[in-house]
PDB file of C-alpha atoms in Angstrom:
ATOM      1  CA  ASP A   1       3.829  -3.896   2.325  1.00 70.00           C
ATOM      2  CA  VAL A   2       2.398  -0.328   3.319  1.00 69.00           C
ATOM      3  CA  LYS A   3       0.632  -1.042   6.958  1.00 89.00           C
ATOM      4  CA  VAL A   4      -2.269   1.462   8.253  1.00 95.00           C
ATOM      5  CA  THR A   5      -3.185   0.427  11.527  1.00 95.00           C
ATOM      6  CA  GLN A   6      -6.535   1.897  13.453  1.00 96.00           C
ATOM      7  CA  SER A   7      -6.966   1.925  17.168  1.00 90.00           C
ATOM      8  CA  SER A   8     -10.112  -0.065  17.067  1.00 91.00           C
ATOM      9  CA  ARG A   9     -12.503  -2.066  15.086  1.00 94.00           C
ATOM     10  CA  TYR A  10     -15.652  -0.906  16.625  1.00 96.00           C
ATOM     11  CA  LEU A  11     -16.251   1.327  18.892  1.00 96.00           C
ATOM     12  CA  VAL A  12     -19.339   2.340  20.894  1.00 97.00           C
ATOM     13  CA  LYS A  13     -20.225   5.840  22.464  1.00 97.00           C
ATOM     14  CA  ARG A  14     -22.558   7.536  23.820  1.00 97.00           C
ATOM     15  CA  THR A  15     -23.835  11.163  22.727  1.00 98.00           C
ATOM     16  CA  GLY A  16     -21.403  14.521  23.820  1.00 97.00           C
ATOM     17  CA  GLU A  17     -18.359  12.165  24.783  1.00 97.00           C
ATOM     18  CA  LYS A  18     -15.343  13.699  22.801  1.00 97.00           C
ATOM     19  CA  VAL A  19     -13.903  10.750  20.762  1.00 97.00           C
ATOM     20  CA  PHE A  20     -10.611   9.860  19.661  1.00 97.00           C
ATOM     21  CA  LEU A  21      -9.852   7.412  16.492  1.00 97.00           C
ATOM     22  CA  GLU A  22      -6.371   6.924  16.226  1.00 97.00           C
ATOM     23  CA  CYS A  23      -4.072   6.062  12.449  1.00 97.00           C
ATOM     24  CA  VAL A  24      -0.547   4.643  12.568  1.00 97.00           C
ATOM     25  CA  GLN A  25       1.390   3.726   9.202  1.00 96.00           C
ATOM     26  CA  ASP A  26       4.712   2.580   9.156  1.00 93.00           C
ATOM     27  CA  MET A  27       5.826   3.306   5.584  1.00 88.00           C
ATOM     28  CA  ASP A  28       6.744   7.033   6.163  1.00 89.00           C
ATOM     29  CA  HIS A  29       3.959   8.743   4.146  1.00 90.00           C
ATOM     30  CA  GLU A  30       3.436  12.302   3.536  1.00 91.00           C
ATOM     31  CA  ASN A  31      -0.487  12.258   3.214  1.00 92.00           C
ATOM     32  CA  MET A  32      -2.346  10.753   5.857  1.00 95.00           C
ATOM     33  CA  PHE A  33      -6.956  11.100   5.009  1.00 96.00           C
ATOM     34  CA  TRP A  34      -9.756  10.523   7.046  1.00 97.00           C
ATOM     35  CA  TYR A  35     -12.976   9.417   5.154  1.00 97.00           C
ATOM     36  CA  ARG A  36     -16.804   7.799   6.328  1.00 97.00           C
ATOM     37  CA  GLN A  37     -18.835   5.656   4.722  1.00 96.00           C
ATOM     38  CA  ASP A  38     -22.079   5.677   5.240  1.00 95.00           C
ATOM     39  CA  PRO A  39     -24.878   3.490   3.145  1.00 91.00           C
ATOM     40  CA  GLY A  40     -25.576   4.048  -0.291  1.00 89.00           C
ATOM     41  CA  LEU A  41     -22.759   6.727  -0.484  1.00 92.00           C
ATOM     42  CA  GLY A  42     -19.213   6.970  -1.521  1.00 91.00           C
ATOM     43  CA  LEU A  43     -16.236   7.645   0.812  1.00 95.00           C
ATOM     44  CA  ARG A  44     -16.264  11.193   1.986  1.00 96.00           C
ATOM     45  CA  LEU A  45     -12.936  12.876   2.745  1.00 95.00           C
ATOM     46  CA  ILE A  46     -13.624  14.393   6.548  1.00 97.00           C
ATOM     47  CA  TYR A  47      -9.532  15.897   6.290  1.00 96.00           C
ATOM     48  CA  PHE A  48      -6.285  15.525   5.361  1.00 94.00           C
ATOM     49  CA  SER A  49      -2.505  15.927   5.910  1.00 94.00           C
ATOM     50  CA  TYR A  50       0.119  16.442   4.029  1.00 90.00           C
ATOM     51  CA  ASP A  51       2.440  17.148   6.053  1.00 90.00           C
ATOM     52  CA  VAL A  52       3.469  16.962   9.779  1.00 92.00           C
ATOM     53  CA  LYS A  53       1.160  19.410  11.658  1.00 89.00           C
ATOM     54  CA  MET A  54      -0.563  20.482   8.234  1.00 91.00           C
ATOM     55  CA  LYS A  55      -4.096  19.941   7.575  1.00 93.00           C
ATOM     56  CA  GLU A  56      -6.870  20.767   5.200  1.00 93.00           C
ATOM     57  CA  LYS A  57     -10.483  20.144   5.526  1.00 94.00           C
ATOM     58  CA  GLY A  58     -12.173  18.056   3.105  1.00 92.00           C
ATOM     59  CA  ASP A  59     -15.584  17.712   2.372  1.00 91.00           C
ATOM     60  CA  ILE A  60     -17.396  17.045   5.453  1.00 95.00           C
ATOM     61  CA  PRO A  61     -15.086  18.555   7.969  1.00 96.00           C
ATOM     62  CA  GLU A  62     -17.996  19.826  10.505  1.00 96.00           C
ATOM     63  CA  GLY A  63     -18.298  18.116  14.010  1.00 96.00           C
ATOM     64  CA  TYR A  64     -14.400  16.942  13.488  1.00 98.00           C
ATOM     65  CA  SER A  65     -10.752  18.323  14.313  1.00 97.00           C
ATOM     66  CA  VAL A  66      -7.855  16.086  13.525  1.00 97.00           C
ATOM     67  CA  SER A  67      -4.022  15.929  14.744  1.00 96.00           C
ATOM     68  CA  ARG A  68      -1.194  15.263  13.208  1.00 96.00           C
ATOM     69  CA  GLU A  69       2.145  16.239  15.453  1.00 94.00           C
ATOM     70  CA  LYS A  70       3.896  13.091  14.141  1.00 95.00           C
ATOM     71  CA  LYS A  71       4.227  11.943  10.501  1.00 94.00           C
ATOM     72  CA  GLU A  72       3.540   8.326  11.578  1.00 95.00           C
ATOM     73  CA  ARG A  73       0.331   8.951  13.206  1.00 96.00           C
ATOM     74  CA  PHE A  74      -3.056  10.725  12.341  1.00 97.00           C
ATOM     75  CA  SER A  75      -6.193  11.126  14.873  1.00 97.00           C
ATOM     76  CA  LEU A  76      -9.481  12.226  14.246  1.00 98.00           C
ATOM     77  CA  ILE A  77     -11.156  13.620  16.979  1.00 98.00           C
ATOM     78  CA  LEU A  78     -15.415  13.917  17.230  1.00 97.00           C
ATOM     79  CA  GLU A  79     -15.701  17.748  19.701  1.00 94.00           C
ATOM     80  CA  SER A  80     -19.082  16.253  21.158  1.00 97.00           C
ATOM     81  CA  ALA A  81     -20.153  13.418  19.223  1.00 97.00           C
ATOM     82  CA  SER A  82     -23.835  12.639  18.158  1.00 97.00           C
ATOM     83  CA  THR A  83     -25.364  10.798  16.788  1.00 97.00           C
ATOM     84  CA  ASN A  84     -24.801  11.557  13.215  1.00 97.00           C
ATOM     85  CA  GLN A  85     -21.967  10.601  13.329  1.00 98.00           C
ATOM     86  CA  THR A  86     -22.275   7.029  13.674  1.00 98.00           C
ATOM     87  CA  SER A  87     -20.775   5.571  10.685  1.00 98.00           C
ATOM     88  CA  MET A  88     -17.429   3.550   9.336  1.00 97.00           C
ATOM     89  CA  TYR A  89     -14.395   5.556   9.664  1.00 98.00           C
ATOM     90  CA  LEU A  90     -11.415   4.853   7.332  1.00 98.00           C
ATOM     91  CA  CYS A  91      -8.120   6.396   7.485  1.00 97.00           C
ATOM     92  CA  ALA A  92      -5.972   6.251   4.156  1.00 96.00           C
ATOM     93  CA  THR A  93      -2.129   7.304   3.388  1.00 94.00           C
ATOM     94  CA  ARG A  94      -0.382   8.141  -0.366  1.00 90.00           C
ATOM     95  CA  THR A  95       3.501   8.578  -0.905  1.00 77.00           C
ATOM     96  CA  GLY A  96       4.058  10.636  -4.094  1.00 72.00           C
ATOM     97  CA  GLU A  97       2.601   8.430  -6.206  1.00 74.00           C
ATOM     98  CA  GLU A  98      -1.022   8.011  -6.831  1.00 83.00           C
ATOM     99  CA  THR A  99      -2.784   5.200  -4.816  1.00 90.00           C
ATOM    100  CA  GLN A 100      -3.767   5.354  -1.661  1.00 92.00           C
ATOM    101  CA  TYR A 101      -3.419   2.668   1.088  1.00 94.00           C
ATOM    102  CA  PHE A 102      -6.496   2.502   3.342  1.00 96.00           C
ATOM    103  CA  GLY A 103      -6.919   0.887   6.631  1.00 96.00           C
ATOM    104  CA  PRO A 104      -9.342  -1.952   8.069  1.00 95.00           C
ATOM    105  CA  GLY A 105     -11.967   0.944   9.239  1.00 96.00           C
ATOM    106  CA  THR A 106     -13.674   1.640  12.622  1.00 97.00           C
ATOM    107  CA  ARG A 107     -17.194   0.919  13.019  1.00 97.00           C
ATOM    108  CA  LEU A 108     -18.281   3.289  15.412  1.00 98.00           C
ATOM    109  CA  LEU A 109     -21.579   3.818  16.721  1.00 98.00           C
ATOM    110  CA  VAL A 110     -23.410   6.852  18.822  1.00 98.00           C
ATOM    111  CA  LEU A 111     -25.811   5.871  21.006  1.00 97.00           C
TER     112      LEU A 111
ATOM    113  CA  ILE D   1     -21.052  19.549  -7.710  1.00 65.00           C
ATOM    114  CA  LEU D   2     -18.601  16.616  -8.677  1.00 76.00           C
ATOM    115  CA  ASN D   3     -20.697  13.796  -8.808  1.00 88.00           C
ATOM    116  CA  VAL D   4     -18.988   9.542  -9.297  1.00 95.00           C
ATOM    117  CA  GLU D   5     -21.928   7.500 -10.445  1.00 96.00           C
ATOM    118  CA  GLN D   6     -20.948   3.481 -10.112  1.00 97.00           C
ATOM    119  CA  SER D   7     -23.515   0.781 -11.660  1.00 97.00           C
ATOM    120  CA  PRO D   8     -25.127  -1.533 -11.333  1.00 96.00           C
ATOM    121  CA  GLN D   9     -25.402  -1.156  -6.898  1.00 96.00           C
ATOM    122  CA  SER D  10     -25.262  -4.329  -6.353  1.00 96.00           C
ATOM    123  CA  LEU D  11     -25.015  -7.570  -8.393  1.00 95.00           C
ATOM    124  CA  HIS D  12     -25.185 -11.585  -8.127  1.00 97.00           C
ATOM    125  CA  VAL D  13     -23.564 -14.157 -10.529  1.00 97.00           C
ATOM    126  CA  GLN D  14     -22.638 -18.062 -10.371  1.00 97.00           C
ATOM    127  CA  GLU D  15     -19.189 -18.810 -10.206  1.00 97.00           C
ATOM    128  CA  GLY D  16     -17.875 -18.667 -13.838  1.00 97.00           C
ATOM    129  CA  ASP D  17     -19.633 -15.986 -15.103  1.00 97.00           C
ATOM    130  CA  SER D  18     -18.510 -12.457 -16.649  1.00 96.00           C
ATOM    131  CA  THR D  19     -19.129  -9.699 -15.105  1.00 96.00           C
ATOM    132  CA  ASN D  20     -18.871  -5.920 -15.810  1.00 95.00           C
ATOM    133  CA  PHE D  21     -19.898  -2.696 -13.997  1.00 95.00           C
ATOM    134  CA  THR D  22     -19.846   1.015 -14.883  1.00 97.00           C
ATOM    135  CA  CYS D  23     -17.740   4.269 -13.296  1.00 98.00           C
ATOM    136  CA  SER D  24     -19.103   7.196 -14.436  1.00 97.00           C
ATOM    137  CA  PHE D  25     -17.535  10.586 -13.821  1.00 95.00           C
ATOM    138  CA  PRO D  26     -17.279  14.664 -14.943  1.00 91.00           C
ATOM    139  CA  SER D  27     -15.564  14.179 -18.125  1.00 87.00           C
ATOM    140  CA  SER D  28     -13.810  17.217 -17.931  1.00 86.00           C
ATOM    141  CA  ASN D  29     -10.924  18.474 -15.838  1.00 86.00           C
ATOM    142  CA  PHE D  30      -9.926  14.540 -15.516  1.00 90.00           C
ATOM    143  CA  TYR D  31      -6.232  13.857 -14.018  1.00 91.00           C
ATOM    144  CA  ALA D  32      -7.019  10.234 -12.194  1.00 93.00           C
ATOM    145  CA  LEU D  33      -9.450   6.939 -12.154  1.00 95.00           C
ATOM    146  CA  HIS D  34      -8.771   4.372  -8.990  1.00 96.00           C
ATOM    147  CA  TRP D  35     -10.200   0.822  -8.919  1.00 97.00           C
ATOM    148  CA  TYR D  36     -10.516  -0.505  -5.352  1.00 97.00           C
ATOM    149  CA  ARG D  37     -11.932  -3.712  -4.225  1.00 97.00           C
ATOM    150  CA  TRP D  38     -13.402  -3.527  -0.225  1.00 96.00           C
ATOM    151  CA  GLU D  39     -13.814  -6.977   0.848  1.00 95.00           C
ATOM    152  CA  THR D  40     -15.773  -7.810   4.191  1.00 91.00           C
ATOM    153  CA  ALA D  41     -14.061  -6.676   7.385  1.00 90.00           C
ATOM    154  CA  LYS D  42     -10.975  -5.724   5.287  1.00 93.00           C
ATOM    155  CA  SER D  43      -9.196  -2.633   3.852  1.00 95.00           C
ATOM    156  CA  PRO D  44     -10.024  -1.916   0.925  1.00 95.00           C
ATOM    157  CA  GLU D  45      -7.072  -2.188  -1.322  1.00 95.00           C
ATOM    158  CA  ALA D  46      -6.035  -0.688  -4.942  1.00 94.00           C
ATOM    159  CA  LEU D  47      -6.702  -2.574  -8.485  1.00 96.00           C
ATOM    160  CA  PHE D  48      -6.051   0.066 -11.069  1.00 95.00           C
ATOM    161  CA  VAL D  49      -5.092   3.520 -11.741  1.00 94.00           C
ATOM    162  CA  MET D  50      -5.769   4.965 -14.719  1.00 95.00           C
ATOM    163  CA  THR D  51      -4.610   8.604 -16.237  1.00 93.00           C
ATOM    164  CA  LEU D  52      -4.791   8.126 -19.893  1.00 93.00           C
ATOM    165  CA  ASN D  53      -7.773   8.320 -22.043  1.00 93.00           C
ATOM    166  CA  GLY D  54      -8.152   4.821 -23.902  1.00 93.00           C
ATOM    167  CA  ASP D  55      -6.295   3.192 -20.794  1.00 93.00           C
ATOM    168  CA  GLU D  56      -6.513  -0.392 -19.880  1.00 96.00           C
ATOM    169  CA  LYS D  57      -4.818  -2.317 -17.386  1.00 96.00           C
ATOM    170  CA  LYS D  58      -5.247  -5.697 -16.270  1.00 97.00           C
ATOM    171  CA  LYS D  59      -4.630  -7.817 -13.031  1.00 95.00           C
ATOM    172  CA  GLY D  60      -5.346 -11.664 -13.466  1.00 95.00           C
ATOM    173  CA  ARG D  61      -9.049 -12.164 -14.225  1.00 97.00           C
ATOM    174  CA  ILE D  62     -10.102  -8.510 -13.820  1.00 97.00           C
ATOM    175  CA  SER D  63      -9.559  -5.902 -16.321  1.00 98.00           C
ATOM    176  CA  ALA D  64     -10.781  -1.911 -16.875  1.00 98.00           C
ATOM    177  CA  THR D  65     -10.715   0.393 -19.530  1.00 98.00           C
ATOM    178  CA  LEU D  66     -10.944   3.974 -19.579  1.00 97.00           C
ATOM    179  CA  ASN D  67     -12.456   6.892 -21.575  1.00 96.00           C
ATOM    180  CA  THR D  68     -11.945  10.548 -20.731  1.00 95.00           C
ATOM    181  CA  LYS D  69     -13.768  12.043 -23.362  1.00 94.00           C
ATOM    182  CA  GLU D  70     -16.668  10.308 -22.275  1.00 94.00           C
ATOM    183  CA  GLY D  71     -16.498   9.944 -18.717  1.00 95.00           C
ATOM    184  CA  TYR D  72     -16.338   5.803 -17.722  1.00 96.00           C
ATOM    185  CA  SER D  73     -14.777   3.522 -17.372  1.00 98.00           C
ATOM    186  CA  TYR D  74     -15.604  -0.369 -17.090  1.00 98.00           C
ATOM    187  CA  LEU D  75     -14.280  -2.767 -14.831  1.00 98.00           C
ATOM    188  CA  TYR D  76     -14.378  -6.537 -16.090  1.00 97.00           C
ATOM    189  CA  ILE D  77     -14.469  -9.750 -13.924  1.00 97.00           C
ATOM    190  CA  LYS D  78     -13.594 -12.898 -16.179  1.00 97.00           C
ATOM    191  CA  GLY D  79     -14.497 -16.394 -15.149  1.00 97.00           C
ATOM    192  CA  SER D  80     -16.149 -15.080 -11.742  1.00 97.00           C
ATOM    193  CA  GLN D  81     -15.083 -16.616  -8.297  1.00 97.00           C
ATOM    194  CA  PRO D  82     -16.428 -16.455  -4.911  1.00 96.00           C
ATOM    195  CA  GLU D  83     -13.587 -14.806  -3.795  1.00 96.00           C
ATOM    196  CA  ASP D  84     -14.200 -12.494  -6.102  1.00 97.00           C
ATOM    197  CA  SER D  85     -17.421 -11.151  -4.059  1.00 97.00           C
ATOM    198  CA  ALA D  86     -16.558  -7.696  -2.659  1.00 97.00           C
ATOM    199  CA  THR D  87     -17.954  -4.205  -3.439  1.00 97.00           C
ATOM    200  CA  TYR D  88     -15.957  -2.173  -5.882  1.00 98.00           C
ATOM    201  CA  LEU D  89     -15.362   1.421  -5.309  1.00 97.00           C
ATOM    202  CA  CYS D  90     -14.188   3.894  -8.187  1.00 97.00           C
ATOM    203  CA  ALA D  91     -12.820   7.778  -7.450  1.00 95.00           C
ATOM    204  CA  PHE D  92     -12.290  10.188  -9.266  1.00 92.00           C
ATOM    205  CA  ARG D  93      -9.523  12.710  -9.500  1.00 91.00           C
ATOM    206  CA  ILE D  94     -10.098  16.133 -10.495  1.00 86.00           C
ATOM    207  CA  SER D  95      -7.098  18.163 -12.147  1.00 82.00           C
ATOM    208  CA  GLY D  96      -5.636  20.243  -9.423  1.00 76.00           C
ATOM    209  CA  GLY D  97      -7.822  18.662  -6.427  1.00 61.00           C
ATOM    210  CA  TYR D  98      -4.794  17.923  -4.158  1.00 65.00           C
ATOM    211  CA  ASN D  99      -5.516  14.084  -4.664  1.00 69.00           C
ATOM    212  CA  LYS D 100      -9.067  14.477  -3.692  1.00 82.00           C
ATOM    213  CA  LEU D 101     -10.462  11.304  -4.484  1.00 90.00           C
ATOM    214  CA  ILE D 102     -14.607  11.673  -4.774  1.00 92.00           C
ATOM    215  CA  PHE D 103     -16.136   8.173  -4.518  1.00 95.00           C
ATOM    216  CA  GLY D 104     -18.880   6.473  -5.787  1.00 96.00           C
ATOM    217  CA  ALA D 105     -21.034   4.098  -3.561  1.00 96.00           C
ATOM    218  CA  GLY D 106     -19.804   0.999  -4.841  1.00 96.00           C
ATOM    219  CA  THR D 107     -21.006  -2.076  -6.805  1.00 97.00           C
ATOM    220  CA  ARG D 108     -21.621  -4.985  -4.457  1.00 97.00           C
ATOM    221  CA  LEU D 109     -20.757  -7.983  -6.033  1.00 97.00           C
ATOM    222  CA  ALA D 110     -21.445 -11.356  -4.675  1.00 97.00           C
ATOM    223  CA  VAL D 111     -20.932 -14.801  -6.979  1.00 97.00           C
ATOM    224  CA  HIS D 112     -22.180 -17.969  -5.676  1.00 96.00           C
ATOM    225  CA  PRO D 113     -20.780 -21.109  -6.059  1.00 93.00           C
TER     226      PRO D 113
END
């Protein structure tokens, strides 16, 4: 079974802090994704990566950056957290197959 | 702007009822349609991926159909059980879209004993 883990289930940070959200997968998948989910909206793609050190902007990359130094780990970075980044963050992975495999999510509150 | 609409937004049914919900997506440049189930405090889990017009897929009591020409998919649950309570997400992948999925907002199903 594919396992996708995220470093925290819940996180509380202050405005202006630098925040790191970590995602680790154990199945050697090439593609990794970061989404955010807000009430009443579908999951929105922030960034994705199709290989180590490769990244592409998704639909809402502003205020975020990513890092993929190793194949199994994809980090989402909030350079200076703001209250409008309070959200549920989901990481996902994919091989050459179509299906995406999700982590359990990190609920981030920025005060 | 590509949009995926799901209806209804939420649904309450009694145990044993059959139910269905709809996902509407753009009918042009279709590549694939995904359905995921997301239970509270768990990871979203893939139910189906459909790629061909007229596709029908089934997993236990849950089934899905696909009409790419008119841009909709139905998810059916036969004889709902409390463990079916979850948010059901559909996601559309556009042809040439580098596996970017566009998600609907989901249908939240609550099955009452």
